[in-house]
Coordinates of C-alpha atoms and ligand atoms in Angstrom, one line a residue:
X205 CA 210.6 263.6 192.7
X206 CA 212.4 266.7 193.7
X207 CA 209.4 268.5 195.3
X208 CA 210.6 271.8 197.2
X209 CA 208.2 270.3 199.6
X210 CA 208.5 267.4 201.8
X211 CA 206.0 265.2 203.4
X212 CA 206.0 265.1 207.1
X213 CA 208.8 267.8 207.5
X214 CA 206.6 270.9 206.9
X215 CA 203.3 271.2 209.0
X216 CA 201.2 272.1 206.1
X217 CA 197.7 271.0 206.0
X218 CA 196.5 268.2 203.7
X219 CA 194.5 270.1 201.6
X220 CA 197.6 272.1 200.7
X221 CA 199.7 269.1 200.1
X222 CA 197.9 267.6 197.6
X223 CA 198.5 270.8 195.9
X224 CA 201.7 271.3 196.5
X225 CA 203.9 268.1 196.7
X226 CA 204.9 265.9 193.5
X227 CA 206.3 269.2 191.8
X228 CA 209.6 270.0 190.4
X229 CA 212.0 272.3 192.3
X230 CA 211.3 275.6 191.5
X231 CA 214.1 277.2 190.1
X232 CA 213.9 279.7 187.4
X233 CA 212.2 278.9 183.8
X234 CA 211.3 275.3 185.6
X235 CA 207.8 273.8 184.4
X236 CA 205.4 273.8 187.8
X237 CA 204.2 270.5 187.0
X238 CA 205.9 267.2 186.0
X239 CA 206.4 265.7 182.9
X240 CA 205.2 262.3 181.6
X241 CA 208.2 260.4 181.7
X242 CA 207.5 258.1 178.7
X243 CA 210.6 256.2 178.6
X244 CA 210.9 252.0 179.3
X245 CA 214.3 252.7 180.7
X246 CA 217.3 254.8 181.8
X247 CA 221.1 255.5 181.3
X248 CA 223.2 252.6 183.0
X249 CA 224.7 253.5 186.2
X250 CA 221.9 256.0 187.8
X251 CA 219.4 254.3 190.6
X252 CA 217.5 252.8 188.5
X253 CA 217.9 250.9 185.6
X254 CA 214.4 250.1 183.9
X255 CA 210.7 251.8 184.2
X256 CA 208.9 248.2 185.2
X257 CA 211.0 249.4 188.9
X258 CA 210.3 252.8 189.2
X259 CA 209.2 255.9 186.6
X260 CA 209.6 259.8 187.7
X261 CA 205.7 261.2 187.2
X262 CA 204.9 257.7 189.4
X263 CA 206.8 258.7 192.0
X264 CA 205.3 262.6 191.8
X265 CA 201.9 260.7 192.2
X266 CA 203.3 258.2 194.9
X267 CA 205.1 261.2 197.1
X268 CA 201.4 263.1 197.6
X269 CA 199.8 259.5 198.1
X270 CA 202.2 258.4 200.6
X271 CA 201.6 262.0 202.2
X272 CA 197.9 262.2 202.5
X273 CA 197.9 258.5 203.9
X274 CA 201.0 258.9 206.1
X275 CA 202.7 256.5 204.6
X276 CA 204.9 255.0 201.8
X277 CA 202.8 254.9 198.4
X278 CA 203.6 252.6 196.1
X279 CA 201.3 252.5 192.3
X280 CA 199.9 250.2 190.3
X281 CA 197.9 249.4 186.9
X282 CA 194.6 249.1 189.0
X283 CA 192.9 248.8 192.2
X284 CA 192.8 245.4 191.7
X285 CA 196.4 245.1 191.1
X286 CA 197.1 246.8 194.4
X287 CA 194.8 244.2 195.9
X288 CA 196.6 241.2 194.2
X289 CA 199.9 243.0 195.6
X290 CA 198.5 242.6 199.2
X291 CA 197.1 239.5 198.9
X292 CA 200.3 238.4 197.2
X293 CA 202.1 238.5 200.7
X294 CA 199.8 235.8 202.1
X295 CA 202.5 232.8 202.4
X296 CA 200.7 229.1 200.6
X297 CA 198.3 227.8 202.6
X298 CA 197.8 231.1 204.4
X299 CA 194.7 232.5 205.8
X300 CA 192.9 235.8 204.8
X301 CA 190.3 237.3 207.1
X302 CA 187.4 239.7 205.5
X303 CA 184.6 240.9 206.5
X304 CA 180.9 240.1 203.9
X305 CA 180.7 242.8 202.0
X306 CA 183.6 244.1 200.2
X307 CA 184.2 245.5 196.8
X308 CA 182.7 242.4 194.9
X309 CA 186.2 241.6 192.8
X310 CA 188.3 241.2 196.0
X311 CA 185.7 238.5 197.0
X312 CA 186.1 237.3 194.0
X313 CA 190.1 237.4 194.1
X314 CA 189.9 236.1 197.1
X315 CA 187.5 232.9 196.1
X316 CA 189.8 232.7 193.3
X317 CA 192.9 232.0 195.3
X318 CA 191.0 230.1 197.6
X319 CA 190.3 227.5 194.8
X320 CA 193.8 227.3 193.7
X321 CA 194.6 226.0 196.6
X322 CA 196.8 229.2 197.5
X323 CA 194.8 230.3 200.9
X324 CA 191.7 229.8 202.9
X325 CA 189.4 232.2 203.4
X326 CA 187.4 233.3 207.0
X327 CA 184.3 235.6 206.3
X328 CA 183.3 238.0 209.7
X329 CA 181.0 240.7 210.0
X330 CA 182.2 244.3 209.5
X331 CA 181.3 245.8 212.7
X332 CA 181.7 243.3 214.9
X333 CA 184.9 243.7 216.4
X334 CA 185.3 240.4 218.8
X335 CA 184.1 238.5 216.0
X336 CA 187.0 240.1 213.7
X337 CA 189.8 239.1 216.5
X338 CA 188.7 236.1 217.3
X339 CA 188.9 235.0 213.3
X340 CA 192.5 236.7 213.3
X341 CA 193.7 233.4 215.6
X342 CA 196.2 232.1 213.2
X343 CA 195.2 234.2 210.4
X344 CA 198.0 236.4 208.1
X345 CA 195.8 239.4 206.7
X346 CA 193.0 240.9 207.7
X347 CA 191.5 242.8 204.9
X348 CA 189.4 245.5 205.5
X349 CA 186.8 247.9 204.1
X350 CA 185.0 250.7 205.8
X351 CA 182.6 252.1 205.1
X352 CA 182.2 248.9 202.7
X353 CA 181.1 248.3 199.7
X354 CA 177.7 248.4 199.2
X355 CA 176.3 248.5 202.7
X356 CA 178.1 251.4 204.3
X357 CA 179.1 249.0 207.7
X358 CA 181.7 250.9 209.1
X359 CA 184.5 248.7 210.9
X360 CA 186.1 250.1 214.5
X361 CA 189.5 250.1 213.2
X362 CA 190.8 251.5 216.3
X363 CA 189.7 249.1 218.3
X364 CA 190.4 246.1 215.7
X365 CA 193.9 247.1 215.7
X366 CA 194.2 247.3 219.9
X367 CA 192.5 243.7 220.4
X368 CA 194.6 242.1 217.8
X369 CA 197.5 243.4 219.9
X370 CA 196.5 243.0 223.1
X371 CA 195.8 239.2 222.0
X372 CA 197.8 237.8 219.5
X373 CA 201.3 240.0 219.8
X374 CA 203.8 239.6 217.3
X375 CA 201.4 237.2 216.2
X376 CA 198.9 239.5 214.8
X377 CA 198.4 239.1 210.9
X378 CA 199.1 241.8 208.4
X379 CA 196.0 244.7 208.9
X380 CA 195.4 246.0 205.3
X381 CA 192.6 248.7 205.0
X382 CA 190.6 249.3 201.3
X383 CA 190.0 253.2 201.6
X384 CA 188.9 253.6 198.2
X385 CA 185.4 254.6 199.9
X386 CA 186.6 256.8 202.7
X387 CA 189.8 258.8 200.7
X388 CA 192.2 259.8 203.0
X389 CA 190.3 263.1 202.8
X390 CA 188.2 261.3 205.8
X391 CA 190.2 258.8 207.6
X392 CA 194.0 257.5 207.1
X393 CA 194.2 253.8 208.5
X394 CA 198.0 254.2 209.0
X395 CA 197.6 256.7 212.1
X396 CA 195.2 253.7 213.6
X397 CA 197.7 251.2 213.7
X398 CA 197.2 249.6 210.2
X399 CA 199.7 248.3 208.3
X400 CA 198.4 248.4 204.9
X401 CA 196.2 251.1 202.9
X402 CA 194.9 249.6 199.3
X403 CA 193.5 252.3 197.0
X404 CA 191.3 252.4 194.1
X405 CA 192.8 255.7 192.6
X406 CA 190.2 254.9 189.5
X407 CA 187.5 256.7 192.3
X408 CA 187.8 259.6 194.2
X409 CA 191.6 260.3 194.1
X410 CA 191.4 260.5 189.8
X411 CA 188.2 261.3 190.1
X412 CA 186.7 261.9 186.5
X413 CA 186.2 258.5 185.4
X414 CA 188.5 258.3 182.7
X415 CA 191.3 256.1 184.1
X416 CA 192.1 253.1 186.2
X417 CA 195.3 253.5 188.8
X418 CA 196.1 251.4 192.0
X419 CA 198.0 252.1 195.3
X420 CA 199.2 250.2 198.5
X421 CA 200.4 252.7 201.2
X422 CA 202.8 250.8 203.5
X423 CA 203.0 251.7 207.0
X424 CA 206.3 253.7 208.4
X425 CA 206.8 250.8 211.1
X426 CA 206.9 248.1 208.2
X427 CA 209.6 248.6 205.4
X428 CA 209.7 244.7 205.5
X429 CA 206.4 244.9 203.7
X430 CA 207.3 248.0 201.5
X431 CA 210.5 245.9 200.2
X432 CA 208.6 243.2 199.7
X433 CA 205.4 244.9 198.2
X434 CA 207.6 246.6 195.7
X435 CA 209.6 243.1 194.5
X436 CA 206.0 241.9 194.2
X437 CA 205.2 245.0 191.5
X438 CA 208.6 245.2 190.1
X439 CA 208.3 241.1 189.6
X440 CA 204.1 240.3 188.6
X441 CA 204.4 243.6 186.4
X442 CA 201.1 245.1 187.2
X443 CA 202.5 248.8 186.9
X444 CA 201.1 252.2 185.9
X445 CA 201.3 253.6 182.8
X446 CA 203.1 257.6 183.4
X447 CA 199.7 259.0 181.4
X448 CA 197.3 257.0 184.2
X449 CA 200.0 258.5 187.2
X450 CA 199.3 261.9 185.8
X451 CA 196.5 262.1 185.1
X452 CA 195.6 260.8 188.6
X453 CA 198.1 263.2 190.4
X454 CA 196.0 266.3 188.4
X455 CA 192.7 264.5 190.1
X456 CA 194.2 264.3 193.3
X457 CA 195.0 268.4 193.5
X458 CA 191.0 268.6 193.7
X459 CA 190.2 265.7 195.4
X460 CA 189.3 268.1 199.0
X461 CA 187.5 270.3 196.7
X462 CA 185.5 267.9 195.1
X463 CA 184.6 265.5 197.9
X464 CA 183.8 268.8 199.9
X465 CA 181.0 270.1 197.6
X466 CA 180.0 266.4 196.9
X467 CA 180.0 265.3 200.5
X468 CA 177.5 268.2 201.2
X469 CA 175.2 267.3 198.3
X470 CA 175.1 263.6 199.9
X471 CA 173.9 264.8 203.4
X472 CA 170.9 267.1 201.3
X473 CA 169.9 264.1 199.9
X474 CA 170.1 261.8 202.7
X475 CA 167.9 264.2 204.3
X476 CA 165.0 264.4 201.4
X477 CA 165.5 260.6 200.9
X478 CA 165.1 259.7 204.1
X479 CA 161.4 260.7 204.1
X480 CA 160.3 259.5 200.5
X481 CA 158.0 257.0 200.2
X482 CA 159.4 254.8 197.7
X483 CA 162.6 254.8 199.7
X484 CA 162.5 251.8 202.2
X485 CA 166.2 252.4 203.6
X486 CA 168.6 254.6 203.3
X487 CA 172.3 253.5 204.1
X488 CA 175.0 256.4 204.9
X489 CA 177.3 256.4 207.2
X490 CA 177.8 259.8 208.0
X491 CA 180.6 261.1 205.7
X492 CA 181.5 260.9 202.8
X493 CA 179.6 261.1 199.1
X494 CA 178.4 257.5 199.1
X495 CA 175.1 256.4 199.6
X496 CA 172.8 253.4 199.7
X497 CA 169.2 253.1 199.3
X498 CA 166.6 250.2 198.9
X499 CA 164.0 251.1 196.6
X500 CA 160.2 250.1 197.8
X501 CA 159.0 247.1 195.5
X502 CA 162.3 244.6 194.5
X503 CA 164.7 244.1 191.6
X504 CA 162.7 245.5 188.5
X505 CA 161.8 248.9 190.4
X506 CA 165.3 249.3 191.4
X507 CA 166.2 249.0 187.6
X508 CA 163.2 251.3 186.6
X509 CA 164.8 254.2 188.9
X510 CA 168.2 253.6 187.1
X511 CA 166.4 253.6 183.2
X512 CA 164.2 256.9 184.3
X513 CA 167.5 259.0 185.7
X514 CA 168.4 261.9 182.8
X515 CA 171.3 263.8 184.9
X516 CA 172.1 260.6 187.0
X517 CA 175.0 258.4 185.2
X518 CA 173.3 254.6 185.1
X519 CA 176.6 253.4 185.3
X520 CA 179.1 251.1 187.9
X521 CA 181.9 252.5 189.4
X522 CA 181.9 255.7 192.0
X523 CA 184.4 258.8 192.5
X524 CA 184.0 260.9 189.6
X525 CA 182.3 264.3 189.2
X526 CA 179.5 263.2 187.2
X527 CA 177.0 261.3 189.8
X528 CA 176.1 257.4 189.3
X529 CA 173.6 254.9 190.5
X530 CA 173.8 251.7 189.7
X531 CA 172.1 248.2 191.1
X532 CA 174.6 246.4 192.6
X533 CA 173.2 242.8 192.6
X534 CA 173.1 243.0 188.9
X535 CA 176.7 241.7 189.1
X536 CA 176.6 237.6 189.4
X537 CA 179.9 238.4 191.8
X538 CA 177.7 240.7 194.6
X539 CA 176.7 238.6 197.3
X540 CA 173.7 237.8 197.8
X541 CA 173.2 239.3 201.3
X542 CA 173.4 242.5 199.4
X543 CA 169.7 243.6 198.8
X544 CA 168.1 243.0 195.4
X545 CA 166.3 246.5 195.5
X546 CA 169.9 248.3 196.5
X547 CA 171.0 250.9 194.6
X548 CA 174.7 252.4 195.2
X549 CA 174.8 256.3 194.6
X550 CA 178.0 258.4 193.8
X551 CA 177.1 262.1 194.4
X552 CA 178.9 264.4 192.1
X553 CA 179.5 267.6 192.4
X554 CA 176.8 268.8 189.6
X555 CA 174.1 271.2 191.5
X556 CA 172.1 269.7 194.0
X557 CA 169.3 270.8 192.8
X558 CA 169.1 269.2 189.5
X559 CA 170.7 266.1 191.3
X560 CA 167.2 265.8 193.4
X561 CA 165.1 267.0 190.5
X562 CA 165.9 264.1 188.7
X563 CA 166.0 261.2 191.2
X564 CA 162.7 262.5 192.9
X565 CA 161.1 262.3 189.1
X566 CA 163.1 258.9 188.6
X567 CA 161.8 257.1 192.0
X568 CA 158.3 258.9 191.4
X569 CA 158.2 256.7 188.1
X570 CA 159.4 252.9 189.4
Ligands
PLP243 C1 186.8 249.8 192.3 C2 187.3 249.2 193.6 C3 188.4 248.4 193.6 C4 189.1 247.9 192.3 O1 189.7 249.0 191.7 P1 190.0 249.0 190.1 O2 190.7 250.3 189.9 O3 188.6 249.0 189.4 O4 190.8 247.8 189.7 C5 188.8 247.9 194.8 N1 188.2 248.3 196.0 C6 187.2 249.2 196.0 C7 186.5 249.5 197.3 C8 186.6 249.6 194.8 O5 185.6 250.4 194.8

């Protein structure tokens, strides 16, 4: 994409970048934002020759991607394609390192793979950084999540990334973050010393809950993993469709906007929460529009909260502007350290007001 803007080159804040970039050059009578390129491939000779390698409103998409995360962005049909793609570089036999609690389909990937035969899997605990390292002996990615999904552990990437070099070198394995949770609105992995970012662009970064888009972001220190992460998508096939990539790059132009006014709502009603009485816990940690709570009493009071909501979305998945809440342990995949009585809220960006309104009347039912 020929934006007039470049990432990197031009000082401007993110919040104006994700305006800004993934446009077409603005010469006289040119539309201001790019088309959908619907077309499976091209006239012979150009750069490229078919759309399963590359298509033009992708790219638009992966140029403000890749700038927001500091980094190179490459799409895909899902989040869990863009998983697959990472977890696609483990050689045979490899090892993969994760910490518990993850988004429940890359366990499920994982334990997948791990009964094929294809890898082995280590299981550590999200904050506990010697634990992590110590697991990363002989290990060739370390995936991680943080704040993860459900439980809101955060992970000291920082520090992660500094042990692993301290102790295993060039031996280190691949360090691929999830920040599907965070956005890069709070936190970009790449500037820690990651070497991977995975996105679920279905959440925050489309954020109206009406598509499903994927996205590694590849470190500038490793093109040897952007090469080979792109053969892996050009190869397994797992690409975008142009609709989904625009339709996430219009998301993404209010994605500081959003996460903003949601972000605040989150911190009113961490506050109220935090002193209800049929709230036993409430997980948040400390940015961010996601929230956990365990609901006083077990399972069935957990799912009464969800039945009595009116403006609350009953509903899985998380990002969009409508709010959700949803019991996460009624998926067989969700591990069972996760509580029964948890309930995973996405704050929207509806008033805050009539957010609380109803949850209070919701909880005061169970
Ligand atoms: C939803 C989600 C995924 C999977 O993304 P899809 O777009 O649904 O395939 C991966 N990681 C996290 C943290 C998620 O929330």
């Amino acid at each position: 994409m020929a934006s007039p803007l470049r990432h990197g080159d031009d000082g401007l804040r993110p919040a104006t970048r994700a305006v800004a970039l993934g446009r077409p050059q603005p010469v006289p009578g040119a539309p201001v934002n790019p088309p959908v390129h619907l077309t499976s491939t091209y006239v012979a000779d150009g750069e490229v020759n078919y759309a399963r390698v590359s298509n033009p409103t992708w790219e638009a998409l992966e140029e403000v991607l890749g700038s927001l995360e500091s980094g190179t962005a490459l799409t895909f049909a899902s989040g869990m394609a863009a998983v697959a793609a990472v977890v696609g570089q483990v050689p045979v036999g490899g090892v993969v390192v994760r910490p518990r609690h993850v988004y429940n389909g890359t366990t499920g990937l994982l334990a997948e793979r791990a009964a094929a035969g294809a890898l082995t899997v280590r299981t550590v605990e999200a904050e506990d950084t010697e634990g992590i390292v110590r697991a990363c002996e002989g290990a060739d990615l370390l995936l991680l999540e943080s704040p993860s999904n459900p439980m809101m552990e955060l992970t000291d990437v920082v520090g992660v990334v500094r042990r692993l070099r301290e102790r295993l070198g060039e031996r280190r394995p691949v360090v691929a973050c999830d920040n599907t949770f965070a956005t890069p609105v709070a936190q970009q992995p790449l500037r820690w010393g990651a070497d991977l970012v995975v996105h679920s662009a279905t959440k925050y970064l489309a954020g109206h809950s009406d598509t499903l888009l994927g996205a590694v972001v590849v470190s500038p220190d490793r093109p040897d993993l952007l090469e080979r992460v792109r053969t892996y998508r050009t190869l397994h096939g797992a690409i975008p469709g142009p609709m989904e990539a625009w339709l996430v790059l219009r998301g993404v132009r209010t994605l500081h906007v959003r996460l903003e006014r949601a972000s605040a709502t989150a911190e009113l009603l961490v506050d109220r929460l935090e002193g209800h009485p049929a709230v036993e816990r409430v997980r948040y940690p400390g940015f961010g529009a996601m929230v956990s709570i365990e609901v006083a009493g077990g399972a069935d009071e957990a799912e009464a909260v969800c039945s009595a909501v009116r403006v609350w979305s009953h509903s899985t998945s998380l990002g969009g502007v409508e709010s959700q809440i949803e019991r996460r342990r009624r998926h067989p995949l969700e591990v069972d350290t996760v509580p029964e009585n948890l309930l995973r809220l996405s704050v929207g960006v509806e008033d805050p007001e009539d957010l609380w309104e109803d949850l209070a009347q919701a909880l005061d039912q169970r």
